Amino acid sequence: MGPGRAHAAGAQLCDPPPESQEGPMEEKQPPKAPLASSKGCNRMKRLLGFEAADLSSWSRLVCLLNRPTDPAALGVFRFLFGLLMALDIPQERGLSYLDHKYLDGLPVCRFPLFNFLEPLPLDWMYLVYTVMLLGALGIMLGCFYRISCLLFLLPYWYVFLLDKTTWNNHSYLYGLLGFQFLFINANRYWSIDGLRNPRKRNAHVPLWNYTLLRTQVFIVYFIAGIKKLDADWVEGYSMGSLARHWLFSPFRLVLSEEMTNLLVVHGGGLVLDLTAGFLLFLDATRPFALFFVSYFHCMNSQLFSIGMFSYTMLATSPLFCHPDWPRRLAARLPSALHVLLPLSRPPQPSPECVYTKGKGPRRRPGLRQKLGAAFTLLYILEQLFLPYSHFITQGYNNWTNGLYGYSWDMMVHSRSHQHVKITYRDGRTGELGYLNPGVFTQSRRWKDHADMLKQYATCLSGLLQNYNISEPEIYFDIWVSINDRFQQRLFDPGTDIVRAEWSPFQKTPWLKPLLVDLSPWRTKLQEIEDSLDNQTEVVFIADFPGLHLENFVSEDLGNASLQLLKGEVVVEMVKEGQNHTLREGDRIQLPPGEYHKVFTVSSEPSCYMYIYVNTTEAALEQNLTRLQELKEKVENGTETEPLPPELQPILSGSLTDGTPADPVVEAFLRRQQRIQELQKRRSAGLGERFLRFSAKKYFVFRRSLLMTAISLRNLAWGRPSLEQLAKEVAYANMQFGEEDSTSSKVEETPSKGPDRSDL
């Protein structure tokens, strides 16, 4: 893509550089060949906003990137970005539940990018977030703009680098946009700085200010589309269940769910990402692009919990329009509103731009203009290189390349974890023990990344010594399925991760390869799964030669069996002490309540499946169905026999005092309550839904404000007594009105820290 669309914001934007203006143009009589070339240049100028000659030398490129451009669209985007970041900080950045994450003295394993990074004490973390919030508000208002950018940027990247488990593409994008704002002149329009300084008010900005932002947005779309050329996405395995969402109901009227998944979810996402940047860039296709990307981001806001990302991308779309669109819009509104609206007058000249004709002073590019052009080109090259830099940081490559969050591989891979076992061994006594997966952590992402697993093992090694375990060795057995493949091991279960080697610049030796040769089996696996009834479940396993799986069949599972699909295995019944050899197609029944081991003895990976029925769940479902039928019969009068006292609550809907609590009746009442709540939510009007949404957001922002005030007070005047502090925190936790506590992130996090019962 070119250096940016130089939309016409005045005649001077399309004028050639000074070198091409020497001599009266009307006296020259060029031959026909140059005339044809001139027509081609004019066509290129109309299409892209610049001519090929503008790229013919460094001097002309500098002139192009520093052409005076209307600051209006840039100022509006600055306002929207600051506003969205101010809304994001209490929510996805975590200000509303900061005390749960960084509680002082909490024994938690953390996962910073650099091991020397550690969180500050809780009260100081609140101060860091306060500074970041003030910076976002300063960016929004254009008040002390450069300082506000630093106030937002430094805390943001500190918090971002402090926890790799929260990384995602849009959080990375926010940091990049904040970095760009630090260098561009986004405070030249609709800003407090403009009111304070007349020279900055409504002044031209260099074209490279827009080029940076437009190219960044283009890269987000286009690289995401390139990543979606992965076979799993093209074949529809990345997001197989998304087509069931109610948003795709209109498509399912004319397409099957399978075709909706393949054509609309995966095909539509691929085409949109590949073309959106180009379509937004061109005047002729921009209206269509604006409609489709707006529809796309509005859908994403309902499909995924991605915070302000959808709205941020919506805010970036007008950057591709003519830069003076806010002026033209404001000029059409009533004059009584002009006091509050952005300026509609044309911008004034700026010494930071290169003028070749028009109102501005004609001047050659200076050092500032050359540095701006160089920075733009280097930044764009870096952003094009970084998503493909995984050959350098090989230690972060697992089944997917690099840490998730900076490669724009959005939603390409979905994972499911069937089995996770953590074994520790006392290095002196040899005693073995097991840990609950996720103990001492607040995240589940460590299971998929070798670098985080190494950090987790090192942290566990230190914490276990507090439990009289000397020189502990830590072993992980993690089974993962990626994009509907077999469940298989991700890491070598026989490697002590505490002492295992890991480097960010070398391949991880204890990483097991993804069995991509078994990918064609996914069609067969889906056929097997579709052939089973609703009560029968199946798990597909693939294992490496020489390894074995130790498994326990719960007593709740009936008719559990193991069937071999490929290779050769030996099944050891631990209690009986018997071995059974299975070859392709063989099947063996597994007794409930017992352990067994499955050894892969073939020279190639083995593939097998567990088929079982959860008899306890099936019996409960049958009893609940009978109670529902009995209730309906009593209500319609077909059941004349009086109900026994223990069944009376199914009619009243609640247990009365003194009534013996039957477990099945309690389960029935809980289910009925959930059904009623779900029906109530679905039938709620827009007003009721808006009130529920407002109450939820009110609690988030209210708690953020009160907890921040408590912490800042602690820093200024010291902490009060524990009793007083407990009362203040309890007041901050109060929720007013009817609200679904399970939907609040604050309520999802235990008040005493993660996995407290396990500790």
CSV table of C-alpha atoms in Angstrom, one decimal, residues 35-346:
chain,number,residue,atom,x,y,z
A,35,LEU,CA,1.0,13.0,-22.6
A,36,ALA,CA,-0.2,9.5,-22.3
A,37,SER,CA,2.0,9.1,-19.3
A,38,SER,CA,0.5,12.3,-17.8
A,39,LYS,CA,-3.0,10.8,-18.2
A,40,GLY,CA,-1.9,7.7,-16.4
A,41,CYS,CA,-0.5,9.9,-13.6
A,42,ASN,CA,-3.7,11.9,-13.4
A,43,ARG,CA,-5.6,8.6,-13.1
A,44,MET,CA,-3.3,7.4,-10.3
A,45,LYS,CA,-3.7,10.8,-8.5
A,46,ARG,CA,-7.4,10.5,-8.6
A,47,LEU,CA,-7.3,6.9,-7.4
A,48,LEU,CA,-4.5,7.0,-4.8
A,49,GLY,CA,-4.1,10.8,-4.1
A,50,PHE,CA,-0.5,10.9,-5.3
A,51,GLU,CA,1.6,10.3,-8.5
A,52,ALA,CA,4.3,7.9,-9.2
A,53,ALA,CA,6.7,10.8,-9.4
A,54,ASP,CA,6.1,11.4,-5.7
A,55,LEU,CA,7.9,8.1,-5.0
A,56,SER,CA,10.8,8.7,-7.4
A,57,SER,CA,13.2,10.1,-4.9
A,58,TRP,CA,13.7,10.5,-1.1
A,59,SER,CA,13.1,14.2,-1.3
A,60,ARG,CA,9.8,13.8,-3.1
A,61,LEU,CA,8.7,11.1,-0.8
A,62,VAL,CA,9.4,13.4,2.2
A,63,CYS,CA,7.3,16.1,0.5
A,64,LEU,CA,4.5,13.7,0.0
A,65,LEU,CA,4.4,12.5,3.6
A,66,ASN,CA,4.5,16.0,4.9
A,67,ARG,CA,1.8,17.5,2.7
A,68,PRO,CA,-0.6,19.6,4.7
A,69,THR,CA,-3.7,17.6,5.6
A,70,ASP,CA,-6.9,18.6,7.4
A,71,PRO,CA,-6.6,17.7,11.1
A,72,ALA,CA,-10.4,17.2,11.6
A,73,ALA,CA,-10.7,13.4,11.2
A,74,LEU,CA,-7.5,12.9,13.3
A,75,GLY,CA,-8.9,15.1,16.1
A,76,VAL,CA,-12.2,13.2,16.2
A,77,PHE,CA,-10.4,9.8,16.3
A,78,ARG,CA,-8.2,11.1,19.1
A,79,PHE,CA,-11.3,12.0,21.1
A,80,LEU,CA,-13.0,8.6,20.5
A,81,PHE,CA,-9.8,6.6,21.2
A,82,GLY,CA,-9.3,8.4,24.5
A,83,LEU,CA,-12.9,7.9,25.5
A,84,LEU,CA,-12.8,4.2,24.7
A,85,MET,CA,-9.6,3.7,26.6
A,86,ALA,CA,-11.1,5.5,29.6
A,87,LEU,CA,-14.0,3.0,29.4
A,88,ASP,CA,-11.7,0.1,28.9
A,89,ILE,CA,-9.4,0.7,31.9
A,90,PRO,CA,-12.0,-0.2,34.6
A,91,GLN,CA,-13.2,-3.2,32.5
A,92,GLU,CA,-10.8,-5.2,30.4
A,93,ARG,CA,-7.7,-3.6,31.9
A,94,GLY,CA,-9.0,-4.7,35.3
A,95,LEU,CA,-9.3,-1.7,37.5
A,96,SER,CA,-12.6,-2.9,38.9
A,97,TYR,CA,-11.1,-6.1,40.2
A,98,LEU,CA,-7.5,-5.0,40.8
A,99,ASP,CA,-7.5,-6.0,44.4
A,100,HIS,CA,-8.4,-9.6,43.5
A,101,LYS,CA,-5.5,-9.8,41.1
A,102,TYR,CA,-2.7,-8.0,43.0
A,103,LEU,CA,-3.7,-8.5,46.6
A,104,ASP,CA,-0.6,-8.0,48.8
A,105,GLY,CA,0.9,-11.3,50.2
A,106,LEU,CA,-1.1,-13.6,47.9
A,107,PRO,CA,1.0,-16.6,46.9
A,108,VAL,CA,0.4,-16.4,43.1
A,109,CYS,CA,2.5,-17.5,40.2
A,110,ARG,CA,2.7,-14.7,37.6
A,111,PHE,CA,3.7,-14.7,34.0
A,112,PRO,CA,5.5,-11.4,33.0
A,113,LEU,CA,7.3,-11.2,29.7
A,114,PHE,CA,10.5,-10.4,31.5
A,115,ASN,CA,11.0,-12.2,34.8
A,116,PHE,CA,12.4,-9.1,36.5
A,117,LEU,CA,9.0,-7.4,36.1
A,118,GLU,CA,6.9,-7.6,39.3
A,119,PRO,CA,3.7,-5.9,40.4
A,120,LEU,CA,3.9,-3.0,42.8
A,121,PRO,CA,2.1,-3.1,46.1
A,122,LEU,CA,-1.7,-3.0,45.7
A,123,ASP,CA,-2.1,0.7,46.6
A,124,TRP,CA,0.6,1.7,44.2
A,125,MET,CA,-1.0,-0.4,41.4
A,126,TYR,CA,-4.1,1.6,41.9
A,127,LEU,CA,-2.0,4.7,41.5
A,128,VAL,CA,-0.5,3.3,38.2
A,129,TYR,CA,-4.0,2.7,36.9
A,130,THR,CA,-5.1,6.2,38.0
A,131,VAL,CA,-2.2,7.7,36.0
A,132,MET,CA,-3.2,5.6,33.0
A,133,LEU,CA,-6.8,6.7,33.3
A,134,LEU,CA,-5.8,10.4,33.5
A,135,GLY,CA,-3.7,9.9,30.5
A,136,ALA,CA,-6.6,8.5,28.5
A,137,LEU,CA,-8.8,11.4,29.6
A,138,GLY,CA,-6.1,13.8,28.6
A,139,ILE,CA,-5.9,12.2,25.1
A,140,MET,CA,-9.6,12.4,24.7
A,141,LEU,CA,-9.7,16.1,25.6
A,142,GLY,CA,-6.5,17.0,23.9
A,143,CYS,CA,-5.2,18.5,27.1
A,144,PHE,CA,-1.5,18.6,27.6
A,145,TYR,CA,-1.5,16.2,24.8
A,146,ARG,CA,2.1,14.8,24.8
A,147,ILE,CA,2.2,14.5,28.5
A,148,SER,CA,-1.2,12.7,28.5
A,149,CYS,CA,0.1,10.3,25.9
A,150,LEU,CA,3.1,9.4,28.1
A,151,LEU,CA,0.8,9.1,31.2
A,152,PHE,CA,-1.3,6.6,29.3
A,153,LEU,CA,1.4,4.8,27.4
A,154,LEU,CA,3.9,4.0,30.1
A,155,PRO,CA,1.5,2.5,32.6
A,156,TYR,CA,-0.3,0.7,29.8
A,157,TRP,CA,2.7,-1.1,28.6
A,158,TYR,CA,3.9,-1.8,32.1
A,159,VAL,CA,0.6,-3.5,32.9
A,160,PHE,CA,0.6,-5.2,29.5
A,161,LEU,CA,4.1,-6.7,29.9
A,162,LEU,CA,3.3,-7.7,33.5
A,163,ASP,CA,0.9,-10.5,32.5
A,164,LYS,CA,1.3,-12.5,29.3
A,165,THR,CA,-1.8,-14.5,30.1
A,166,THR,CA,-4.0,-11.5,29.3
A,167,TRP,CA,-2.4,-10.9,25.9
A,168,ASN,CA,-4.6,-10.6,22.9
A,169,ASN,CA,-4.5,-8.8,19.6
A,170,HIS,CA,-6.7,-5.8,20.4
A,171,SER,CA,-4.8,-5.1,23.7
A,172,TYR,CA,-1.6,-5.0,21.7
A,173,LEU,CA,-3.3,-2.7,19.1
A,174,TYR,CA,-4.3,-0.2,21.9
A,175,GLY,CA,-0.7,0.0,22.9
A,176,LEU,CA,0.4,0.6,19.3
A,177,LEU,CA,-2.1,3.3,18.7
A,178,GLY,CA,-1.1,5.0,22.0
A,179,PHE,CA,2.5,4.9,20.8
A,180,GLN,CA,1.6,6.5,17.5
A,181,PHE,CA,-0.4,9.2,19.2
A,182,LEU,CA,2.7,10.2,21.1
A,183,PHE,CA,4.3,11.3,17.8
A,184,ILE,CA,1.5,12.6,15.7
A,185,ASN,CA,-0.3,16.0,16.0
A,186,ALA,CA,-3.7,14.8,17.0
A,187,ASN,CA,-4.4,17.8,19.2
A,188,ARG,CA,-4.7,20.3,16.3
A,189,TYR,CA,-8.5,20.0,16.2
A,190,TRP,CA,-11.2,19.9,18.8
A,191,SER,CA,-8.8,20.0,21.7
A,192,ILE,CA,-8.1,22.0,24.9
A,193,ASP,CA,-4.6,22.5,23.7
A,194,GLY,CA,-6.0,24.3,20.7
A,195,LEU,CA,-7.9,26.7,23.0
A,196,ARG,CA,-4.7,27.4,25.0
A,197,ASN,CA,-2.4,27.8,22.0
A,198,PRO,CA,-3.8,29.6,18.9
A,199,ARG,CA,-0.9,28.3,16.8
A,200,LYS,CA,-2.1,24.7,17.4
A,201,ARG,CA,-5.7,25.4,17.0
A,202,ASN,CA,-7.2,24.1,13.7
A,203,ALA,CA,-3.7,23.8,12.1
A,204,HIS,CA,-2.7,21.5,9.3
A,205,VAL,CA,-1.0,18.2,10.1
A,206,PRO,CA,1.5,16.3,7.9
A,207,LEU,CA,0.1,13.5,5.8
A,208,TRP,CA,2.2,10.9,7.6
A,209,ASN,CA,0.1,11.4,10.7
A,210,TYR,CA,-2.8,9.8,8.8
A,211,THR,CA,-0.5,7.3,7.0
A,212,LEU,CA,0.6,5.7,10.2
A,213,LEU,CA,-2.9,5.1,11.5
A,214,ARG,CA,-4.3,4.0,8.2
A,215,THR,CA,-1.5,1.6,7.5
A,216,GLN,CA,-1.8,0.2,11.0
A,217,VAL,CA,-5.5,-0.5,10.5
A,218,PHE,CA,-4.8,-1.9,7.0
A,219,ILE,CA,-2.2,-4.3,8.6
A,220,VAL,CA,-4.7,-5.4,11.2
A,221,TYR,CA,-7.2,-6.4,8.6
A,222,PHE,CA,-4.8,-7.7,5.9
A,223,ILE,CA,-2.4,-9.8,8.0
A,224,ALA,CA,-5.4,-11.2,9.9
A,225,GLY,CA,-6.7,-12.3,6.4
A,226,ILE,CA,-3.3,-13.8,5.5
A,227,LYS,CA,-3.3,-15.8,8.8
A,228,LYS,CA,-6.8,-17.1,7.9
A,229,LEU,CA,-5.5,-18.7,4.8
A,230,ASP,CA,-4.5,-21.5,7.2
A,231,ALA,CA,-6.1,-24.8,6.1
A,232,ASP,CA,-8.0,-25.2,9.4
A,233,TRP,CA,-9.8,-21.9,8.8
A,234,VAL,CA,-10.5,-22.4,5.1
A,235,GLU,CA,-11.9,-25.9,5.9
A,236,GLY,CA,-14.1,-24.5,8.7
A,237,TYR,CA,-12.5,-26.1,11.7
A,238,SER,CA,-11.4,-23.0,13.6
A,239,MET,CA,-14.8,-21.8,14.9
A,240,GLY,CA,-17.1,-24.8,14.3
A,241,SER,CA,-19.8,-24.0,16.9
A,242,LEU,CA,-20.1,-20.2,16.2
A,243,ALA,CA,-22.7,-20.8,13.4
A,244,ARG,CA,-25.2,-21.8,16.1
A,245,HIS,CA,-25.3,-18.3,17.6
A,246,TRP,CA,-28.6,-16.5,17.2
A,247,LEU,CA,-26.9,-13.8,15.1
A,248,PHE,CA,-26.5,-16.3,12.3
A,249,SER,CA,-30.2,-17.3,12.3
A,250,PRO,CA,-31.0,-15.3,9.1
A,251,PHE,CA,-28.3,-17.2,7.3
A,252,ARG,CA,-29.6,-20.6,8.6
A,253,LEU,CA,-32.9,-19.9,6.9
A,254,VAL,CA,-31.3,-20.5,3.5
A,255,LEU,CA,-28.2,-22.5,4.5
A,256,SER,CA,-27.6,-25.5,6.7
A,257,GLU,CA,-25.6,-25.0,9.9
A,258,GLU,CA,-22.6,-26.7,8.3
A,259,MET,CA,-22.7,-24.4,5.2
A,260,THR,CA,-23.3,-21.3,7.4
A,261,ASN,CA,-20.2,-22.2,9.3
A,262,LEU,CA,-18.1,-22.8,6.2
A,263,LEU,CA,-19.4,-20.0,3.9
A,264,VAL,CA,-20.5,-17.2,6.3
A,265,VAL,CA,-18.4,-17.6,9.4
A,266,HIS,CA,-15.1,-18.8,7.9
A,267,GLY,CA,-15.5,-17.7,4.2
A,268,GLY,CA,-17.0,-14.3,5.0
A,269,GLY,CA,-14.4,-13.6,7.7
A,270,LEU,CA,-11.6,-14.5,5.3
A,271,VAL,CA,-12.8,-12.3,2.5
A,272,LEU,CA,-13.6,-9.4,4.7
A,273,ASP,CA,-10.2,-9.3,6.3
A,274,LEU,CA,-8.3,-9.7,3.1
A,275,THR,CA,-10.3,-6.9,1.3
A,276,ALA,CA,-11.4,-4.5,4.0
A,277,GLY,CA,-8.2,-2.4,4.0
A,278,PHE,CA,-8.2,-2.0,0.2
A,279,LEU,CA,-11.9,-1.2,0.0
A,280,LEU,CA,-11.7,1.4,2.7
A,281,PHE,CA,-8.7,3.0,0.9
A,282,LEU,CA,-10.5,3.7,-2.4
A,283,ASP,CA,-13.2,6.3,-2.7
A,284,ALA,CA,-15.4,4.2,-5.0
A,285,THR,CA,-15.6,1.2,-2.7
A,286,ARG,CA,-15.5,3.0,0.7
A,287,PRO,CA,-19.3,3.2,1.3
A,288,PHE,CA,-19.6,-0.6,0.8
A,289,ALA,CA,-16.6,-1.2,3.0
A,290,LEU,CA,-17.9,1.0,5.8
A,291,PHE,CA,-21.2,-0.8,5.8
A,292,PHE,CA,-19.7,-4.3,5.9
A,293,VAL,CA,-16.9,-3.6,8.4
A,294,SER,CA,-19.5,-1.8,10.7
A,295,TYR,CA,-21.8,-4.8,10.4
A,296,PHE,CA,-18.9,-7.1,11.1
A,297,HIS,CA,-17.7,-5.3,14.2
A,298,CYS,CA,-21.2,-4.9,15.6
A,299,MET,CA,-21.7,-8.7,15.3
A,300,ASN,CA,-18.3,-9.3,17.0
A,301,SER,CA,-19.4,-7.1,19.9
A,302,GLN,CA,-22.2,-9.6,20.5
A,303,LEU,CA,-20.3,-12.8,19.7
A,304,PHE,CA,-17.2,-12.3,21.8
A,305,SER,CA,-16.1,-10.7,25.1
A,306,ILE,CA,-13.6,-8.4,23.5
A,307,GLY,CA,-14.2,-5.2,25.4
A,308,MET,CA,-13.8,-2.0,23.4
A,309,PHE,CA,-12.2,-3.6,20.4
A,310,SER,CA,-15.2,-3.6,18.2
A,311,TYR,CA,-15.9,0.0,19.0
A,312,THR,CA,-12.3,1.0,18.5
A,313,MET,CA,-12.3,-0.5,15.0
A,314,LEU,CA,-15.5,1.3,14.2
A,315,ALA,CA,-13.8,4.5,15.3
A,316,THR,CA,-10.9,3.8,12.9
A,317,SER,CA,-13.0,3.5,9.8
A,318,PRO,CA,-13.7,7.2,9.3
A,319,LEU,CA,-9.9,7.7,9.2
A,320,PHE,CA,-10.1,6.5,5.6
A,321,CYS,CA,-12.7,9.1,4.6
A,322,HIS,CA,-11.8,12.6,3.5
A,323,PRO,CA,-10.0,14.2,6.4
A,324,ASP,CA,-12.4,17.2,6.4
A,325,TRP,CA,-15.6,15.1,6.9
A,326,PRO,CA,-16.2,16.5,10.5
A,327,ARG,CA,-16.1,20.1,9.2
A,328,ARG,CA,-18.6,19.3,6.5
A,329,LEU,CA,-20.8,17.5,9.0
A,330,ALA,CA,-20.6,20.3,11.5
A,331,ALA,CA,-21.4,23.0,8.8
A,332,ARG,CA,-24.7,21.3,8.0
A,333,LEU,CA,-25.9,21.3,11.6
A,334,PRO,CA,-27.8,24.2,13.2
A,335,SER,CA,-25.6,27.2,14.0
A,336,ALA,CA,-26.8,27.2,17.6
A,337,LEU,CA,-24.8,24.0,18.1
A,338,HIS,CA,-21.6,25.3,16.7
A,339,VAL,CA,-20.4,26.4,20.1
A,340,LEU,CA,-20.2,22.7,21.2
A,341,LEU,CA,-19.3,21.2,17.8
A,342,PRO,CA,-15.9,21.0,16.1
A,343,LEU,CA,-14.8,23.9,14.0
A,344,SER,CA,-16.2,24.2,10.5
A,345,ARG,CA,-13.7,26.8,9.3
A,346,PRO,CA,-10.8,25.7,7.0
